[in-house]
Amino acid sequence: MMVQVVESDDEQELLFSIPFNGAVKLTGLCVIGENGPSYPNTVKLWSNLPELRFDNTRGKAHQEISLTYDPSGTLAYQVNLSHFSRVTHLSL
């Protein structure tokens, strides 16, 4: 099994930018990681903002989710379908 790790060099935050080939309906989000101080407490989601950068993420996200440690990935956080029913680009 190949394991990939994402780490921030000097910030406590990461910004993932995920483009899709077409419009998708995002119904939920699952976060898996190792327990410890680096496991995220919250995740912010933005839809269809491909130019989003750290300097403009300080405003209100389309949705913010408080996370619970879930090593098996069985917990799916539901998203607000009014913002995530036709997603061509997801930032988190």
PDB file of N, CA and C in Angstrom:
ATOM      1  N   MET A   1       0.841  -1.173   0.000  1.00  0.00           N
ATOM      2  CA  MET A   1       0.000   0.000   0.000  1.00  0.00           C
ATOM      3  C   MET A   1       0.888   1.239   0.000  1.00  0.00           C
ATOM      4  N   MET A   2       0.609   2.153  -0.918  1.00  0.00           N
ATOM      5  CA  MET A   2       1.364   3.395  -1.009  1.00  0.00           C
ATOM      6  C   MET A   2       0.685   4.466  -0.160  1.00  0.00           C
ATOM      7  N   VAL A   3       1.462   5.126   0.671  1.00  0.00           N
ATOM      8  CA  VAL A   3       0.942   6.180   1.530  1.00  0.00           C
ATOM      9  C   VAL A   3       1.551   7.499   1.093  1.00  0.00           C
ATOM     10  N   GLN A   4       0.699   8.483   0.863  1.00  0.00           N
ATOM     11  CA  GLN A   4       1.178   9.814   0.508  1.00  0.00           C
ATOM     12  C   GLN A   4       0.864  10.765   1.649  1.00  0.00           C
ATOM     13  N   VAL A   5       1.822  11.609   1.965  1.00  0.00           N
ATOM     14  CA  VAL A   5       1.686  12.543   3.069  1.00  0.00           C
ATOM     15  C   VAL A   5       1.797  13.959   2.534  1.00  0.00           C
ATOM     16  N   VAL A   6       0.944  14.828   3.017  1.00  0.00           N
ATOM     17  CA  VAL A   6       0.993  16.242   2.658  1.00  0.00           C
ATOM     18  C   VAL A   6       1.346  17.016   3.921  1.00  0.00           C
ATOM     19  N   GLU A   7       2.378  17.849   3.828  1.00  0.00           N
ATOM     20  CA  GLU A   7       2.799  18.650   4.970  1.00  0.00           C
ATOM     21  C   GLU A   7       3.000  20.091   4.533  1.00  0.00           C
ATOM     22  N   SER A   8       2.752  20.997   5.459  1.00  0.00           N
ATOM     23  CA  SER A   8       2.994  22.411   5.215  1.00  0.00           C
ATOM     24  C   SER A   8       4.401  22.750   5.681  1.00  0.00           C
ATOM     25  N   ASP A   9       5.109  23.569   4.909  1.00  0.00           N
ATOM     26  CA  ASP A   9       6.471  23.944   5.279  1.00  0.00           C
ATOM     27  C   ASP A   9       6.518  24.834   6.515  1.00  0.00           C
ATOM     28  N   ASP A  10       5.714  25.872   6.548  1.00  0.00           N
ATOM     29  CA  ASP A  10       5.797  26.807   7.664  1.00  0.00           C
ATOM     30  C   ASP A  10       4.445  27.328   8.136  1.00  0.00           C
ATOM     31  N   GLU A  11       3.373  26.938   7.533  1.00  0.00           N
ATOM     32  CA  GLU A  11       2.037  27.379   7.942  1.00  0.00           C
ATOM     33  C   GLU A  11       1.319  26.229   8.652  1.00  0.00           C
ATOM     34  N   GLN A  12       0.308  26.575   9.432  1.00  0.00           N
ATOM     35  CA  GLN A  12      -0.521  25.552  10.066  1.00  0.00           C
ATOM     36  C   GLN A  12      -1.707  25.179   9.191  1.00  0.00           C
ATOM     37  N   GLU A  13      -1.789  25.779   8.022  1.00  0.00           N
ATOM     38  CA  GLU A  13      -2.914  25.533   7.134  1.00  0.00           C
ATOM     39  C   GLU A  13      -2.435  25.025   5.786  1.00  0.00           C
ATOM     40  N   LEU A  14      -3.303  24.272   5.133  1.00  0.00           N
ATOM     41  CA  LEU A  14      -3.063  23.782   3.774  1.00  0.00           C
ATOM     42  C   LEU A  14      -4.226  24.230   2.906  1.00  0.00           C
ATOM     43  N   LEU A  15      -3.963  24.415   1.633  1.00  0.00           N
ATOM     44  CA  LEU A  15      -5.025  24.751   0.685  1.00  0.00           C
ATOM     45  C   LEU A  15      -4.943  23.767  -0.475  1.00  0.00           C
ATOM     46  N   PHE A  16      -6.001  22.965  -0.614  1.00  0.00           N
ATOM     47  CA  PHE A  16      -6.086  22.011  -1.715  1.00  0.00           C
ATOM     48  C   PHE A  16      -7.011  22.583  -2.781  1.00  0.00           C
ATOM     49  N   SER A  17      -6.623  22.447  -4.025  1.00  0.00           N
ATOM     50  CA  SER A  17      -7.404  22.920  -5.161  1.00  0.00           C
ATOM     51  C   SER A  17      -7.678  21.716  -6.057  1.00  0.00           C
ATOM     52  N   ILE A  18      -8.949  21.348  -6.199  1.00  0.00           N
ATOM     53  CA  ILE A  18      -9.316  20.124  -6.922  1.00  0.00           C
ATOM     54  C   ILE A  18     -10.237  20.472  -8.090  1.00  0.00           C
ATOM     55  N   PRO A  19      -9.708  20.450  -9.320  1.00  0.00           N
ATOM     56  CA  PRO A  19     -10.572  20.680 -10.487  1.00  0.00           C
ATOM     57  C   PRO A  19     -11.220  19.367 -10.931  1.00  0.00           C
ATOM     58  N   PHE A  20     -12.436  19.452 -11.449  1.00  0.00           N
ATOM     59  CA  PHE A  20     -13.132  18.291 -11.997  1.00  0.00           C
ATOM     60  C   PHE A  20     -13.284  18.476 -13.502  1.00  0.00           C
ATOM     61  N   ASN A  21     -13.405  17.391 -14.234  1.00  0.00           N
ATOM     62  CA  ASN A  21     -13.574  17.449 -15.688  1.00  0.00           C
ATOM     63  C   ASN A  21     -14.957  17.942 -16.100  1.00  0.00           C
ATOM     64  N   GLY A  22     -15.909  17.826 -15.212  1.00  0.00           N
ATOM     65  CA  GLY A  22     -17.274  18.285 -15.463  1.00  0.00           C
ATOM     66  C   GLY A  22     -17.913  18.636 -14.137  1.00  0.00           C
ATOM     67  N   ALA A  23     -19.166  19.032 -14.165  1.00  0.00           N
ATOM     68  CA  ALA A  23     -19.875  19.381 -12.935  1.00  0.00           C
ATOM     69  C   ALA A  23     -20.223  18.117 -12.155  1.00  0.00           C
ATOM     70  N   VAL A  24     -19.927  18.130 -10.857  1.00  0.00           N
ATOM     71  CA  VAL A  24     -20.236  17.001  -9.987  1.00  0.00           C
ATOM     72  C   VAL A  24     -21.132  17.476  -8.846  1.00  0.00           C
ATOM     73  N   LYS A  25     -21.850  16.535  -8.272  1.00  0.00           N
ATOM     74  CA  LYS A  25     -22.667  16.814  -7.096  1.00  0.00           C
ATOM     75  C   LYS A  25     -21.919  16.241  -5.899  1.00  0.00           C
ATOM     76  N   LEU A  26     -21.401  17.115  -5.069  1.00  0.00           N
ATOM     77  CA  LEU A  26     -20.663  16.696  -3.883  1.00  0.00           C
ATOM     78  C   LEU A  26     -21.656  16.548  -2.741  1.00  0.00           C
ATOM     79  N   THR A  27     -21.763  15.348  -2.199  1.00  0.00           N
ATOM     80  CA  THR A  27     -22.729  15.111  -1.131  1.00  0.00           C
ATOM     81  C   THR A  27     -22.074  14.973   0.230  1.00  0.00           C
ATOM     82  N   GLY A  28     -20.785  14.650   0.257  1.00  0.00           N
ATOM     83  CA  GLY A  28     -20.124  14.475   1.539  1.00  0.00           C
ATOM     84  C   GLY A  28     -18.621  14.513   1.407  1.00  0.00           C
ATOM     85  N   LEU A  29     -17.965  14.561   2.549  1.00  0.00           N
ATOM     86  CA  LEU A  29     -16.516  14.638   2.619  1.00  0.00           C
ATOM     87  C   LEU A  29     -16.039  13.713   3.720  1.00  0.00           C
ATOM     88  N   CYS A  30     -14.975  12.978   3.458  1.00  0.00           N
ATOM     89  CA  CYS A  30     -14.381  12.065   4.423  1.00  0.00           C
ATOM     90  C   CYS A  30     -12.924  12.475   4.616  1.00  0.00           C
ATOM     91  N   VAL A  31     -12.474  12.571   5.867  1.00  0.00           N
ATOM     92  CA  VAL A  31     -11.093  12.953   6.166  1.00  0.00           C
ATOM     93  C   VAL A  31     -10.451  11.847   6.986  1.00  0.00           C
ATOM     94  N   ILE A  32      -9.336  11.312   6.472  1.00  0.00           N
ATOM     95  CA  ILE A  32      -8.599  10.255   7.159  1.00  0.00           C
ATOM     96  C   ILE A  32      -7.190  10.755   7.418  1.00  0.00           C
ATOM     97  N   GLY A  33      -6.688  10.524   8.614  1.00  0.00           N
ATOM     98  CA  GLY A  33      -5.323  10.931   8.935  1.00  0.00           C
ATOM     99  C   GLY A  33      -4.899  10.332  10.261  1.00  0.00           C
ATOM    100  N   GLU A  34      -3.639  10.524  10.582  1.00  0.00           N
ATOM    101  CA  GLU A  34      -3.118  10.024  11.847  1.00  0.00           C
ATOM    102  C   GLU A  34      -3.553  10.937  12.980  1.00  0.00           C
ATOM    103  N   ASN A  35      -3.878  10.337  14.117  1.00  0.00           N
ATOM    104  CA  ASN A  35      -4.253  11.116  15.282  1.00  0.00           C
ATOM    105  C   ASN A  35      -3.016  11.819  15.828  1.00  0.00           C
ATOM    106  N   GLY A  36      -3.199  12.992  16.342  1.00  0.00           N
ATOM    107  CA  GLY A  36      -2.080  13.740  16.897  1.00  0.00           C
ATOM    108  C   GLY A  36      -2.265  15.215  16.658  1.00  0.00           C
ATOM    109  N   PRO A  37      -1.251  15.994  16.979  1.00  0.00           N
ATOM    110  CA  PRO A  37      -1.384  17.452  16.865  1.00  0.00           C
ATOM    111  C   PRO A  37      -1.535  17.952  15.431  1.00  0.00           C
ATOM    112  N   SER A  38      -1.171  17.139  14.452  1.00  0.00           N
ATOM    113  CA  SER A  38      -1.284  17.594  13.062  1.00  0.00           C
ATOM    114  C   SER A  38      -2.633  17.242  12.422  1.00  0.00           C
ATOM    115  N   TYR A  39      -3.482  16.473  13.119  1.00  0.00           N
ATOM    116  CA  TYR A  39      -4.795  16.143  12.562  1.00  0.00           C
ATOM    117  C   TYR A  39      -5.652  17.409  12.562  1.00  0.00           C
ATOM    118  N   PRO A  40      -6.328  17.708  11.458  1.00  0.00           N
ATOM    119  CA  PRO A  40      -7.086  18.964  11.374  1.00  0.00           C
ATOM    120  C   PRO A  40      -8.304  18.987  12.299  1.00  0.00           C
ATOM    121  N   ASN A  41      -8.585  20.167  12.829  1.00  0.00           N
ATOM    122  CA  ASN A  41      -9.779  20.370  13.658  1.00  0.00           C
ATOM    123  C   ASN A  41     -10.972  20.785  12.819  1.00  0.00           C
ATOM    124  N   THR A  42     -10.693  21.547  11.770  1.00  0.00           N
ATOM    125  CA  THR A  42     -11.760  22.050  10.901  1.00  0.00           C
ATOM    126  C   THR A  42     -11.304  22.005   9.448  1.00  0.00           C
ATOM    127  N   VAL A  43     -12.284  22.006   8.569  1.00  0.00           N
ATOM    128  CA  VAL A  43     -12.010  22.131   7.141  1.00  0.00           C
ATOM    129  C   VAL A  43     -13.013  23.139   6.578  1.00  0.00           C
ATOM    130  N   LYS A  44     -12.509  24.023   5.735  1.00  0.00           N
ATOM    131  CA  LYS A  44     -13.364  24.999   5.057  1.00  0.00           C
ATOM    132  C   LYS A  44     -13.467  24.596   3.598  1.00  0.00           C
ATOM    133  N   LEU A  45     -14.667  24.727   3.038  1.00  0.00           N
ATOM    134  CA  LEU A  45     -14.912  24.331   1.655  1.00  0.00           C
ATOM    135  C   LEU A  45     -15.425  25.513   0.843  1.00  0.00           C
ATOM    136  N   TRP A  46     -14.903  25.631  -0.382  1.00  0.00           N
ATOM    137  CA  TRP A  46     -15.371  26.625  -1.345  1.00  0.00           C
ATOM    138  C   TRP A  46     -15.627  25.903  -2.657  1.00  0.00           C
ATOM    139  N   SER A  47     -16.712  26.228  -3.328  1.00  0.00           N
ATOM    140  CA  SER A  47     -16.986  25.625  -4.630  1.00  0.00           C
ATOM    141  C   SER A  47     -16.827  26.663  -5.731  1.00  0.00           C
ATOM    142  N   ASN A  48     -16.277  26.197  -6.837  1.00  0.00           N
ATOM    143  CA  ASN A  48     -16.184  26.968  -8.085  1.00  0.00           C
ATOM    144  C   ASN A  48     -15.440  28.300  -7.944  1.00  0.00           C
ATOM    145  N   LEU A  49     -14.351  28.266  -7.191  1.00  0.00           N
ATOM    146  CA  LEU A  49     -13.462  29.426  -7.057  1.00  0.00           C
ATOM    147  C   LEU A  49     -12.030  28.992  -7.389  1.00  0.00           C
ATOM    148  N   PRO A  50     -11.740  28.721  -8.660  1.00  0.00           N
ATOM    149  CA  PRO A  50     -10.423  28.179  -9.023  1.00  0.00           C
ATOM    150  C   PRO A  50      -9.259  29.116  -8.737  1.00  0.00           C
ATOM    151  N   GLU A  51      -9.507  30.401  -8.586  1.00  0.00           N
ATOM    152  CA  GLU A  51      -8.433  31.364  -8.328  1.00  0.00           C
ATOM    153  C   GLU A  51      -8.210  31.608  -6.833  1.00  0.00           C
ATOM    154  N   LEU A  52      -8.846  30.825  -5.967  1.00  0.00           N
ATOM    155  CA  LEU A  52      -8.731  31.019  -4.526  1.00  0.00           C
ATOM    156  C   LEU A  52      -7.287  30.806  -4.071  1.00  0.00           C
ATOM    157  N   ARG A  53      -6.783  31.738  -3.252  1.00  0.00           N
ATOM    158  CA  ARG A  53      -5.433  31.671  -2.696  1.00  0.00           C
ATOM    159  C   ARG A  53      -5.518  31.944  -1.196  1.00  0.00           C
ATOM    160  N   PHE A  54      -4.427  31.681  -0.474  1.00  0.00           N
ATOM    161  CA  PHE A  54      -4.421  31.898   0.972  1.00  0.00           C
ATOM    162  C   PHE A  54      -4.847  33.309   1.358  1.00  0.00           C
ATOM    163  N   ASP A  55      -4.413  34.296   0.609  1.00  0.00           N
ATOM    164  CA  ASP A  55      -4.710  35.679   0.986  1.00  0.00           C
ATOM    165  C   ASP A  55      -6.193  36.031   0.890  1.00  0.00           C
ATOM    166  N   ASN A  56      -7.001  35.239   0.192  1.00  0.00           N
ATOM    167  CA  ASN A  56      -8.438  35.531   0.157  1.00  0.00           C
ATOM    168  C   ASN A  56      -9.292  34.400   0.751  1.00  0.00           C
ATOM    169  N   THR A  57      -8.696  33.586   1.628  1.00  0.00           N
ATOM    170  CA  THR A  57      -9.465  32.547   2.320  1.00  0.00           C
ATOM    171  C   THR A  57      -9.905  32.988   3.709  1.00  0.00           C
ATOM    172  N   ARG A  58      -9.550  34.183   4.100  1.00  0.00           N
ATOM    173  CA  ARG A  58      -9.894  34.662   5.448  1.00  0.00           C
ATOM    174  C   ARG A  58     -11.381  35.001   5.572  1.00  0.00           C
ATOM    175  N   GLY A  59     -12.048  35.180   4.467  1.00  0.00           N
ATOM    176  CA  GLY A  59     -13.480  35.464   4.493  1.00  0.00           C
ATOM    177  C   GLY A  59     -14.286  34.207   4.780  1.00  0.00           C
ATOM    178  N   LYS A  60     -15.581  34.334   4.684  1.00  0.00           N
ATOM    179  CA  LYS A  60     -16.478  33.219   4.975  1.00  0.00           C
ATOM    180  C   LYS A  60     -16.422  32.164   3.871  1.00  0.00           C
ATOM    181  N   ALA A  61     -16.228  30.929   4.281  1.00  0.00           N
ATOM    182  CA  ALA A  61     -16.239  29.804   3.346  1.00  0.00           C
ATOM    183  C   ALA A  61     -17.683  29.441   3.010  1.00  0.00           C
ATOM    184  N   HIS A  62     -17.881  28.694   1.932  1.00  0.00           N
ATOM    185  CA  HIS A  62     -19.223  28.206   1.602  1.00  0.00           C
ATOM    186  C   HIS A  62     -19.717  27.237   2.669  1.00  0.00           C
ATOM    187  N   GLN A  63     -18.768  26.516   3.292  1.00  0.00           N
ATOM    188  CA  GLN A  63     -19.119  25.651   4.418  1.00  0.00           C
ATOM    189  C   GLN A  63     -17.870  25.408   5.245  1.00  0.00           C
ATOM    190  N   GLU A  64     -18.042  25.365   6.559  1.00  0.00           N
ATOM    191  CA  GLU A  64     -16.958  25.030   7.479  1.00  0.00           C
ATOM    192  C   GLU A  64     -17.419  23.858   8.329  1.00  0.00           C
ATOM    193  N   ILE A  65     -16.579  22.837   8.437  1.00  0.00           N
ATOM    194  CA  ILE A  65     -16.949  21.609   9.139  1.00  0.00           C
ATOM    195  C   ILE A  65     -15.965  21.366  10.274  1.00  0.00           C
ATOM    196  N   SER A  66     -16.481  21.117  11.481  1.00  0.00           N
ATOM    197  CA  SER A  66     -15.647  20.701  12.607  1.00  0.00           C
ATOM    198  C   SER A  66     -15.423  19.197  12.485  1.00  0.00           C
ATOM    199  N   LEU A  67     -14.168  18.792  12.525  1.00  0.00           N
ATOM    200  CA  LEU A  67     -13.823  17.395  12.280  1.00  0.00           C
ATOM    201  C   LEU A  67     -13.635  16.608  13.572  1.00  0.00           C
ATOM    202  N   THR A  68     -13.935  15.321  13.496  1.00  0.00           N
ATOM    203  CA  THR A  68     -13.696  14.356  14.555  1.00  0.00           C
ATOM    204  C   THR A  68     -12.697  13.339  14.027  1.00  0.00           C
ATOM    205  N   TYR A  69     -11.751  12.939  14.864  1.00  0.00           N
ATOM    206  CA  TYR A  69     -10.762  11.952  14.433  1.00  0.00           C
ATOM    207  C   TYR A  69     -11.472  10.668  14.017  1.00  0.00           C
ATOM    208  N   ASP A  70     -11.168  10.196  12.808  1.00  0.00           N
ATOM    209  CA  ASP A  70     -11.830   9.027  12.219  1.00  0.00           C
ATOM    210  C   ASP A  70     -10.803   8.224  11.422  1.00  0.00           C
ATOM    211  N   PRO A  71     -10.048   7.328  12.071  1.00  0.00           N
ATOM    212  CA  PRO A  71      -8.967   6.616  11.382  1.00  0.00           C
ATOM    213  C   PRO A  71      -9.436   5.652  10.299  1.00  0.00           C
ATOM    214  N   SER A  72     -10.678   5.198  10.356  1.00  0.00           N
ATOM    215  CA  SER A  72     -11.152   4.230   9.368  1.00  0.00           C
ATOM    216  C   SER A  72     -11.842   4.885   8.176  1.00  0.00           C
ATOM    217  N   GLY A  73     -12.141   6.158   8.261  1.00  0.00           N
ATOM    218  CA  GLY A  73     -12.792   6.847   7.152  1.00  0.00           C
ATOM    219  C   GLY A  73     -14.245   6.476   6.974  1.00  0.00           C
ATOM    220  N   THR A  74     -14.916   6.122   8.054  1.00  0.00           N
ATOM    221  CA  THR A  74     -16.327   5.742   7.959  1.00  0.00           C
ATOM    222  C   THR A  74     -17.268   6.922   8.180  1.00  0.00           C
ATOM    223  N   LEU A  75     -16.741   8.014   8.710  1.00  0.00           N
ATOM    224  CA  LEU A  75     -17.564   9.189   8.977  1.00  0.00           C
ATOM    225  C   LEU A  75     -17.562  10.106   7.764  1.00  0.00           C
ATOM    226  N   ALA A  76     -18.743  10.321   7.194  1.00  0.00           N
ATOM    227  CA  ALA A  76     -18.874  11.223   6.045  1.00  0.00           C
ATOM    228  C   ALA A  76     -19.618  12.469   6.504  1.00  0.00           C
ATOM    229  N   TYR A  77     -18.995  13.607   6.313  1.00  0.00           N
ATOM    230  CA  TYR A  77     -19.609  14.884   6.667  1.00  0.00           C
ATOM    231  C   TYR A  77     -20.453  15.350   5.489  1.00  0.00           C
ATOM    232  N   GLN A  78     -21.720  15.601   5.725  1.00  0.00           N
ATOM    233  CA  GLN A  78     -22.596  16.051   4.647  1.00  0.00           C
ATOM    234  C   GLN A  78     -22.335  17.519   4.348  1.00  0.00           C
ATOM    235  N   VAL A  79     -22.451  17.862   3.079  1.00  0.00           N
ATOM    236  CA  VAL A  79     -22.246  19.247   2.672  1.00  0.00           C
ATOM    237  C   VAL A  79     -23.575  19.864   2.253  1.00  0.00           C
ATOM    238  N   ASN A  80     -23.607  21.174   2.275  1.00  0.00           N
ATOM    239  CA  ASN A  80     -24.791  21.938   1.903  1.00  0.00           C
ATOM    240  C   ASN A  80     -24.966  21.874   0.381  1.00  0.00           C
ATOM    241  N   LEU A  81     -26.003  21.206  -0.074  1.00  0.00           N
ATOM    242  CA  LEU A  81     -26.197  21.005  -1.512  1.00  0.00           C
ATOM    243  C   LEU A  81     -26.461  22.296  -2.276  1.00  0.00           C
ATOM    244  N   SER A  82     -26.882  23.349  -1.592  1.00  0.00           N
ATOM    245  CA  SER A  82     -27.107  24.607  -2.310  1.00  0.00           C
ATOM    246  C   SER A  82     -25.794  25.179  -2.855  1.00  0.00           C
ATOM    247  N   HIS A  83     -24.683  24.848  -2.235  1.00  0.00           N
ATOM    248  CA  HIS A  83     -23.376  25.314  -2.716  1.00  0.00           C
ATOM    249  C   HIS A  83     -22.600  24.245  -3.491  1.00  0.00           C
ATOM    250  N   PHE A  84     -22.963  22.982  -3.317  1.00  0.00           N
ATOM    251  CA  PHE A  84     -22.132  21.908  -3.851  1.00  0.00           C
ATOM    252  C   PHE A  84     -22.871  20.948  -4.781  1.00  0.00           C
ATOM    253  N   SER A  85     -23.915  21.419  -5.455  1.00  0.00           N
ATOM    254  CA  SER A  85     -24.668  20.537  -6.355  1.00  0.00           C
ATOM    255  C   SER A  85     -24.114  20.527  -7.782  1.00  0.00           C
ATOM    256  N   ARG A  86     -23.389  21.568  -8.201  1.00  0.00           N
ATOM    257  CA  ARG A  86     -22.793  21.616  -9.547  1.00  0.00           C
ATOM    258  C   ARG A  86     -21.367  22.151  -9.432  1.00  0.00           C
ATOM    259  N   VAL A  87     -20.498  21.332  -8.871  1.00  0.00           N
ATOM    260  CA  VAL A  87     -19.129  21.745  -8.571  1.00  0.00           C
ATOM    261  C   VAL A  87     -18.202  21.384  -9.728  1.00  0.00           C
ATOM    262  N   THR A  88     -17.512  22.368 -10.248  1.00  0.00           N
ATOM    263  CA  THR A  88     -16.478  22.125 -11.262  1.00  0.00           C
ATOM    264  C   THR A  88     -15.085  22.293 -10.672  1.00  0.00           C
ATOM    265  N   HIS A  89     -15.025  22.918  -9.497  1.00  0.00           N
ATOM    266  CA  HIS A  89     -13.748  23.133  -8.823  1.00  0.00           C
ATOM    267  C   HIS A  89     -14.007  23.191  -7.319  1.00  0.00           C
ATOM    268  N   LEU A  90     -13.247  22.427  -6.553  1.00  0.00           N
ATOM    269  CA  LEU A  90     -13.397  22.394  -5.100  1.00  0.00           C
ATOM    270  C   LEU A  90     -12.099  22.849  -4.458  1.00  0.00           C
ATOM    271  N   SER A  91     -12.214  23.766  -3.516  1.00  0.00           N
ATOM    272  CA  SER A  91     -11.060  24.205  -2.727  1.00  0.00           C
ATOM    273  C   SER A  91     -11.356  23.891  -1.272  1.00  0.00           C
ATOM    274  N   LEU A  92     -10.354  23.356  -0.580  1.00  0.00           N
ATOM    275  CA  LEU A  92     -10.511  23.075   0.847  1.00  0.00           C
ATOM    276  C   LEU A  92      -9.196  23.264   1.557  1.00  0.00           C
TER     277      LEU A  92
END
